[in-house]
PDB file of C-alpha atoms in Angstrom:
ATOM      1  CA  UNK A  21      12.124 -12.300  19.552  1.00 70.00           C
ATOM      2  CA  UNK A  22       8.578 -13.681  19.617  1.00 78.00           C
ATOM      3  CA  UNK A  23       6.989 -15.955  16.445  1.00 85.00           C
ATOM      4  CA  UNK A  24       3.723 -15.837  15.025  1.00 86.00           C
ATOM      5  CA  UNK A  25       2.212 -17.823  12.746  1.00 89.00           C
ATOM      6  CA  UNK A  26       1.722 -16.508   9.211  1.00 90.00           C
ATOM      7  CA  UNK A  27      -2.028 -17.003   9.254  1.00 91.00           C
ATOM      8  CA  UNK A  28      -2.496 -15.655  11.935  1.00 88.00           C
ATOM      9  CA  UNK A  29      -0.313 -12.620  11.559  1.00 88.00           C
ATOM     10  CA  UNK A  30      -2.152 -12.274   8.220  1.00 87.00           C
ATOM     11  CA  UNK A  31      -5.437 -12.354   9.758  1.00 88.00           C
ATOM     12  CA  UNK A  32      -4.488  -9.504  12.291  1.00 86.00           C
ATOM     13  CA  UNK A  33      -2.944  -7.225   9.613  1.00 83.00           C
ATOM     14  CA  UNK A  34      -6.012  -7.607   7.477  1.00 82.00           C
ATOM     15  CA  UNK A  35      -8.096  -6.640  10.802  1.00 83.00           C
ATOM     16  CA  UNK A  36      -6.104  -4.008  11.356  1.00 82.00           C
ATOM     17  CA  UNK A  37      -6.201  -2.857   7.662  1.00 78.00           C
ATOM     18  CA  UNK A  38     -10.343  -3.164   7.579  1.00 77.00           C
ATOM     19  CA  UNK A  39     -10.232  -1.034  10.855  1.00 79.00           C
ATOM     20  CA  UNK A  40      -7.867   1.479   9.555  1.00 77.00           C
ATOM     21  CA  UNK A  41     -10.270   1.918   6.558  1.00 74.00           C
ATOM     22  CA  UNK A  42     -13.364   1.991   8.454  1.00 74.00           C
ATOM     23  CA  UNK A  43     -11.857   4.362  10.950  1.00 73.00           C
ATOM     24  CA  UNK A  44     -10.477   6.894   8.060  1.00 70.00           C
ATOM     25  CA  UNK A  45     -13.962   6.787   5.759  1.00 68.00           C
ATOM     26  CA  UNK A  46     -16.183   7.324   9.169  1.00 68.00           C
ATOM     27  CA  UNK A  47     -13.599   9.793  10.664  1.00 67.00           C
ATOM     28  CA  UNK A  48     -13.573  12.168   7.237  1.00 64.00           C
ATOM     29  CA  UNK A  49     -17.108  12.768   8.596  1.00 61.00           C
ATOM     30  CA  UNK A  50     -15.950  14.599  11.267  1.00 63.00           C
ATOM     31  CA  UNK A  51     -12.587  15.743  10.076  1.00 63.00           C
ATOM     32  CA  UNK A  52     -12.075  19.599  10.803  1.00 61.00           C
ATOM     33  CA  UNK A  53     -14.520  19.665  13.710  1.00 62.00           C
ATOM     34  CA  UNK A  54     -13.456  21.349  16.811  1.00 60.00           C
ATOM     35  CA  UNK A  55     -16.324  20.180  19.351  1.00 60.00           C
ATOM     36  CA  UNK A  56     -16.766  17.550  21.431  1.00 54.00           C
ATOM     37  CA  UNK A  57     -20.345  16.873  20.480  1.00 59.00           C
ATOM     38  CA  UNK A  58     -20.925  13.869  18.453  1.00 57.00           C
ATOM     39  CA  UNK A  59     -22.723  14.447  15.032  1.00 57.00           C
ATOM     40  CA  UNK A  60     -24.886  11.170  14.133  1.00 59.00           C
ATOM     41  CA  UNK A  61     -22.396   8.610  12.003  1.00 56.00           C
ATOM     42  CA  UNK A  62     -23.066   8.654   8.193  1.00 55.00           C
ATOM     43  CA  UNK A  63     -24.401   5.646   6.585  1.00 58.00           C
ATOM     44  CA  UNK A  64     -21.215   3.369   5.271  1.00 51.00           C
ATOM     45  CA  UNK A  65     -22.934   2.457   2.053  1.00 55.00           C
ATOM     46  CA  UNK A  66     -23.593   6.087   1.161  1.00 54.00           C
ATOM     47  CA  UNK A  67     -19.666   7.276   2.173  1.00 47.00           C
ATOM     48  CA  UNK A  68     -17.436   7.825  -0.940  1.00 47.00           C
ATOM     49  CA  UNK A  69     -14.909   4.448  -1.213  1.00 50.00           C
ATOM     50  CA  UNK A  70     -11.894   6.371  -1.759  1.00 47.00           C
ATOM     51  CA  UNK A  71      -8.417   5.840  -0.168  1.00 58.00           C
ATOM     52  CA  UNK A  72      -7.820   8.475   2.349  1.00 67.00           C
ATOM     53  CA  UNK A  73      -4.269  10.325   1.813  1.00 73.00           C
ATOM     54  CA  UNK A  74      -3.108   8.303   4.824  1.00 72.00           C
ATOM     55  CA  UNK A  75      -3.772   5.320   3.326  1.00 72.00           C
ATOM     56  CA  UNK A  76      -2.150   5.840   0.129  1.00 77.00           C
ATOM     57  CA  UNK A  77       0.626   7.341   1.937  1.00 82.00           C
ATOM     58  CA  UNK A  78       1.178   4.016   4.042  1.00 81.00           C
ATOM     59  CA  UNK A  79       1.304   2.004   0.381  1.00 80.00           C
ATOM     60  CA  UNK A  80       4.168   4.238  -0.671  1.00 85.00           C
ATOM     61  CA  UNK A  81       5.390   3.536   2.869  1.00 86.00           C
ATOM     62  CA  UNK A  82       5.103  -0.109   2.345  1.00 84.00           C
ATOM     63  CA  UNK A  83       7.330  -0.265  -0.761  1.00 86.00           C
ATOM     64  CA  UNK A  84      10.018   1.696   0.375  1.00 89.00           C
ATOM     65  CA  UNK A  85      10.050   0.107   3.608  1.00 88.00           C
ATOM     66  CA  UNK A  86      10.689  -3.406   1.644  1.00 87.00           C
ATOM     67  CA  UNK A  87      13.500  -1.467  -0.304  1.00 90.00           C
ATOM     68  CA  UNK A  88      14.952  -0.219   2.483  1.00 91.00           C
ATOM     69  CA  UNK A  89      14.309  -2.776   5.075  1.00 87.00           C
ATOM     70  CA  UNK A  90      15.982  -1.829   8.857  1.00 86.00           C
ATOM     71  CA  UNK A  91      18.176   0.940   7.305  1.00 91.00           C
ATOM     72  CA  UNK A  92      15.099   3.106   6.455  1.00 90.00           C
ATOM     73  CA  UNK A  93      16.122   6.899   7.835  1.00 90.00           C
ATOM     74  CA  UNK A  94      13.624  10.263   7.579  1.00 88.00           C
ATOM     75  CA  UNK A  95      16.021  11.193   4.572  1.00 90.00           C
ATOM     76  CA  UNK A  96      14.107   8.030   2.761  1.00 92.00           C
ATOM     77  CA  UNK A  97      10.772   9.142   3.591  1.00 89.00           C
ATOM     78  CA  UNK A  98      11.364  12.510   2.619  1.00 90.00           C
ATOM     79  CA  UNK A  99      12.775  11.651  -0.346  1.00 92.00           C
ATOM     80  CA  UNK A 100       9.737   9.607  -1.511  1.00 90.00           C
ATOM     81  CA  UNK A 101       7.094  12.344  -0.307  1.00 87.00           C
ATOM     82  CA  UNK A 102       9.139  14.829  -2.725  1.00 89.00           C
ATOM     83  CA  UNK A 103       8.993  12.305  -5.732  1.00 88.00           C
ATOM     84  CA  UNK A 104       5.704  10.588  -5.354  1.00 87.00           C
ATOM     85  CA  UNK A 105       3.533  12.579  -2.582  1.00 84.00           C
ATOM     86  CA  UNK A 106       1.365  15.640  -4.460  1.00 84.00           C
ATOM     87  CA  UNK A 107      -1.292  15.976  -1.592  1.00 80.00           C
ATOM     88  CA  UNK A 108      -1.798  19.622  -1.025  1.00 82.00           C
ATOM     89  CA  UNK A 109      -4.399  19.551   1.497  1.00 78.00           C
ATOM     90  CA  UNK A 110      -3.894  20.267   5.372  1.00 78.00           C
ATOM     91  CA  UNK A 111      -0.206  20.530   6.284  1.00 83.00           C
ATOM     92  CA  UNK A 112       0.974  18.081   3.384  1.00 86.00           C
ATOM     93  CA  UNK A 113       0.924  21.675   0.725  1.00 88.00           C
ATOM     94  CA  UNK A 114       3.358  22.794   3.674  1.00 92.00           C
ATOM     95  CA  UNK A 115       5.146  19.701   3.887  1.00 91.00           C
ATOM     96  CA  UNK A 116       5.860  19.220   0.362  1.00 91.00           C
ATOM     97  CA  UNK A 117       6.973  23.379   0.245  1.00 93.00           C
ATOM     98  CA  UNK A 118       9.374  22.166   3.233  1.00 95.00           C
ATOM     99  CA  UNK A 119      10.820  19.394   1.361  1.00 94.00           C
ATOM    100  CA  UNK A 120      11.443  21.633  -1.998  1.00 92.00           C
ATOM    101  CA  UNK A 121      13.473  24.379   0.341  1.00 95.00           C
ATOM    102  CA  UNK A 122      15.403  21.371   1.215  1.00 94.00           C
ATOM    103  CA  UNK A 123      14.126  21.238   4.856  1.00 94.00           C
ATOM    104  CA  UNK A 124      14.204  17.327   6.110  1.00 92.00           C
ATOM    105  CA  UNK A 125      12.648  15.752   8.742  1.00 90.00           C
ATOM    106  CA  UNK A 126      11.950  16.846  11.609  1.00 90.00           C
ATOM    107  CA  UNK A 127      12.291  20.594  10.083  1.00 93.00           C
ATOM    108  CA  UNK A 128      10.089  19.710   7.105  1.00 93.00           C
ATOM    109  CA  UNK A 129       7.227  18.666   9.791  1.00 91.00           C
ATOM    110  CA  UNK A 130       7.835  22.177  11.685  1.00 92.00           C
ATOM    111  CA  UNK A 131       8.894  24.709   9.412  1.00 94.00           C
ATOM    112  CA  UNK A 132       5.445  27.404   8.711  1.00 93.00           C
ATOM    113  CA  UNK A 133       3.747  24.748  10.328  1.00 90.00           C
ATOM    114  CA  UNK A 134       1.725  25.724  13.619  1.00 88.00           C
ATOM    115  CA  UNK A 135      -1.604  24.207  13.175  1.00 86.00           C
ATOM    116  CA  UNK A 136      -0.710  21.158  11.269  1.00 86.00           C
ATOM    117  CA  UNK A 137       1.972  19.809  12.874  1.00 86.00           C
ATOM    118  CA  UNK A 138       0.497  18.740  16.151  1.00 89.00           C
ATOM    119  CA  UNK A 139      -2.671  16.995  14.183  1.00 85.00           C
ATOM    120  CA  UNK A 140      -3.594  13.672  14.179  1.00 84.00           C
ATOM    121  CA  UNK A 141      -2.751  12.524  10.267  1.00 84.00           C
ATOM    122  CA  UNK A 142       0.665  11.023  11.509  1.00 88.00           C
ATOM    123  CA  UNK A 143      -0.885   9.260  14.807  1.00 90.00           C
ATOM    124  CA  UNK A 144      -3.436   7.909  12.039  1.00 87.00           C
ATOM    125  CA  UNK A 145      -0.791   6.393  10.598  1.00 89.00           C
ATOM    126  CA  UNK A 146       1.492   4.982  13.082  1.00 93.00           C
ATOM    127  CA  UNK A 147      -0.122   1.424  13.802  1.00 91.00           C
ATOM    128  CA  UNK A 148       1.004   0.757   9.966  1.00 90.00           C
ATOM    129  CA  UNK A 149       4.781   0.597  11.600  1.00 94.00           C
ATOM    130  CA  UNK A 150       2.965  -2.056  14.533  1.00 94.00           C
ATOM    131  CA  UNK A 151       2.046  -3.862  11.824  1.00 91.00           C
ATOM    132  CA  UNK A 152       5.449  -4.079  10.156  1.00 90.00           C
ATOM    133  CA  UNK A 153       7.167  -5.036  13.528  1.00 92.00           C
ATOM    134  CA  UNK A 154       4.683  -7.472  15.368  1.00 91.00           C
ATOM    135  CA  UNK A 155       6.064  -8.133  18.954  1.00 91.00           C
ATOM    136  CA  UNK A 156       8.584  -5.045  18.306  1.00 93.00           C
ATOM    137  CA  UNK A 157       7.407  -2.147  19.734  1.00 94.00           C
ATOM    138  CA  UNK A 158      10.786  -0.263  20.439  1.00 96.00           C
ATOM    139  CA  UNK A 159      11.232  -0.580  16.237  1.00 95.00           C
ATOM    140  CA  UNK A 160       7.738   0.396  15.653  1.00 96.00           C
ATOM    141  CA  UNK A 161       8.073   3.487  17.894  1.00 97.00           C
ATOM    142  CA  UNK A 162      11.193   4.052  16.005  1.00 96.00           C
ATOM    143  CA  UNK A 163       9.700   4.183  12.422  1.00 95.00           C
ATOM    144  CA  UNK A 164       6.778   5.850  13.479  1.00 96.00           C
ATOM    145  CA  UNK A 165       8.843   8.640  14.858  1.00 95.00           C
ATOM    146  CA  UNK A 166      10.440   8.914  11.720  1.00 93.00           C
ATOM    147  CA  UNK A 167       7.532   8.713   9.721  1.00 93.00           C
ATOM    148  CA  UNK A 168       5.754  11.374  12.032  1.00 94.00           C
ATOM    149  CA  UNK A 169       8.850  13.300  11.886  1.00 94.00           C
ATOM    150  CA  UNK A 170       8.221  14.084   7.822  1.00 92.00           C
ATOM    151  CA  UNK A 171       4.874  16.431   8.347  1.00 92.00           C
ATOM    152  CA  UNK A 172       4.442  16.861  12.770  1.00 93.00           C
ATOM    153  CA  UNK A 173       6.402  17.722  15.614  1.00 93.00           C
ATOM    154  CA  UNK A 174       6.230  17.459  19.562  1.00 93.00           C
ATOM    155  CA  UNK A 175       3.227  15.341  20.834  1.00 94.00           C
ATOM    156  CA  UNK A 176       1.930  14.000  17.039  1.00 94.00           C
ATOM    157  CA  UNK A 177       5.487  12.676  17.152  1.00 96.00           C
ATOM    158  CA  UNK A 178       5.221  10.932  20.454  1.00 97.00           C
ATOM    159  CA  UNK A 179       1.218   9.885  20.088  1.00 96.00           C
ATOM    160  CA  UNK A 180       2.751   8.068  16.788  1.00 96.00           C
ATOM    161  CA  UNK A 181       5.517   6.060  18.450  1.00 97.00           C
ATOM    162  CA  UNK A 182       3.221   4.932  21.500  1.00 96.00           C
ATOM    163  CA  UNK A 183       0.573   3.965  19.332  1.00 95.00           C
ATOM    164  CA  UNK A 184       2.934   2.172  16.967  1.00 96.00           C
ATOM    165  CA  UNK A 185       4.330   0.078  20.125  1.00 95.00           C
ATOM    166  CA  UNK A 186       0.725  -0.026  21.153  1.00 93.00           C
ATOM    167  CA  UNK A 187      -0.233  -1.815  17.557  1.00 92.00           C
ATOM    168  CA  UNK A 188       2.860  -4.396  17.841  1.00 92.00           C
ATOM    169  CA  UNK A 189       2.632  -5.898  21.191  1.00 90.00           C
ATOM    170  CA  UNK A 190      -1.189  -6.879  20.566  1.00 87.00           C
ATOM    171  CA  UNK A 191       0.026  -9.408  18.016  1.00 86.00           C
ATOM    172  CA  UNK A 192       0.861 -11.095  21.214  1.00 85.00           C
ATOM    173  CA  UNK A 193      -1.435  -9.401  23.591  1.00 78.00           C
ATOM    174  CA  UNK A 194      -5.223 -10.701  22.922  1.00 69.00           C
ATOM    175  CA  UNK A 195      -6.788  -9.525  26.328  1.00 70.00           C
ATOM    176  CA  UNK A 196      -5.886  -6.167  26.825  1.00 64.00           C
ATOM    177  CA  UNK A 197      -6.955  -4.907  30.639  1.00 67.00           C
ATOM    178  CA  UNK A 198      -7.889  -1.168  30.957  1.00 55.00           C
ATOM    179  CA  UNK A 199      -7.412   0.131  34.819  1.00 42.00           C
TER     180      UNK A 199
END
């Protein structure tokens, strides 16, 4: 397993965290939209400074996943959306409907769920699991499956693991080459 040093593994998470933020307040902008055309970008200062659901989400993923530690399953993360999760907007209303019928990952992400569950909320919040597991991508993939796993199916699911393994390996990775 590769090392990092603290600081700098501190820096990069906070990096990643600042992007994550500015990403979510600048993409609500646009959230919804269905064409390609690019609408001029609000004004930062005059966006609301509110944590986005995905944000708050990956808090509550934070904790557990310090609970929990490497034996964190989907029946943990559905377990905490049931308690602690009350979003009812997009496919998390659906999500937390799943979860009270009893349906657990991956059903709860697919069950009365055909527009929502290919979205992007879960690939939104898959480099969270990079950050967990720097230099880990196969574990990253695998919590980011399971986190996508709670509210998406099929390619949200897979877009989440790559971009989890994506977010680990360039703890180690500073020039990345595009082809």
């Amino acid at each position: 397993m590769k090392t990092i040093e603290y600081e700098l593994y501190q820096d990069k998470i906070l990096g990643g965290l600042l992007g994550i933020s500015a990403g979510s307040r600048y993409g609500a902008h646009f959230a919804g939209r269905r064409s390609f055309t690019m609408a001029p970008l609000p004004d930062l200062q005059q966006l609301p400074n509110l944590g986005t659901a995905n944000q708050n989400l990956m808090m509550l993923f934070l904790i557990l996943a310090g609970q929990k530690g490497a034996r964190l399953r989907e029946s943990d993360l559905g377990d905490l959306w049931k308690s602690h999760v009350h979003l009812t907007e997009k496919g998390f209303g659906i999500v937390r409907r799943n979860l009270r019928l009893g349906l657990y990952p991956p059903q709860s992400g697919i069950h009365n769920n055909p527009i929502w569950c290919t979205s992007m909320e879960a690939p939104a919040r898959a480099p969270f699991w990079g950050f967990l597991n720097p230099g880990m991508p196969e574990q990253a993939a695998f919590y980011a499956g399971i986190d996508a796993a709670i509210d998406h199916d099929g390619i949200a699911v897979d877009a989440s693991r790559f971009l989890a393994a994506l977010t680990s390996l360039l703890y180690f990775e500073a020039d990345i080459k595009l082809a």
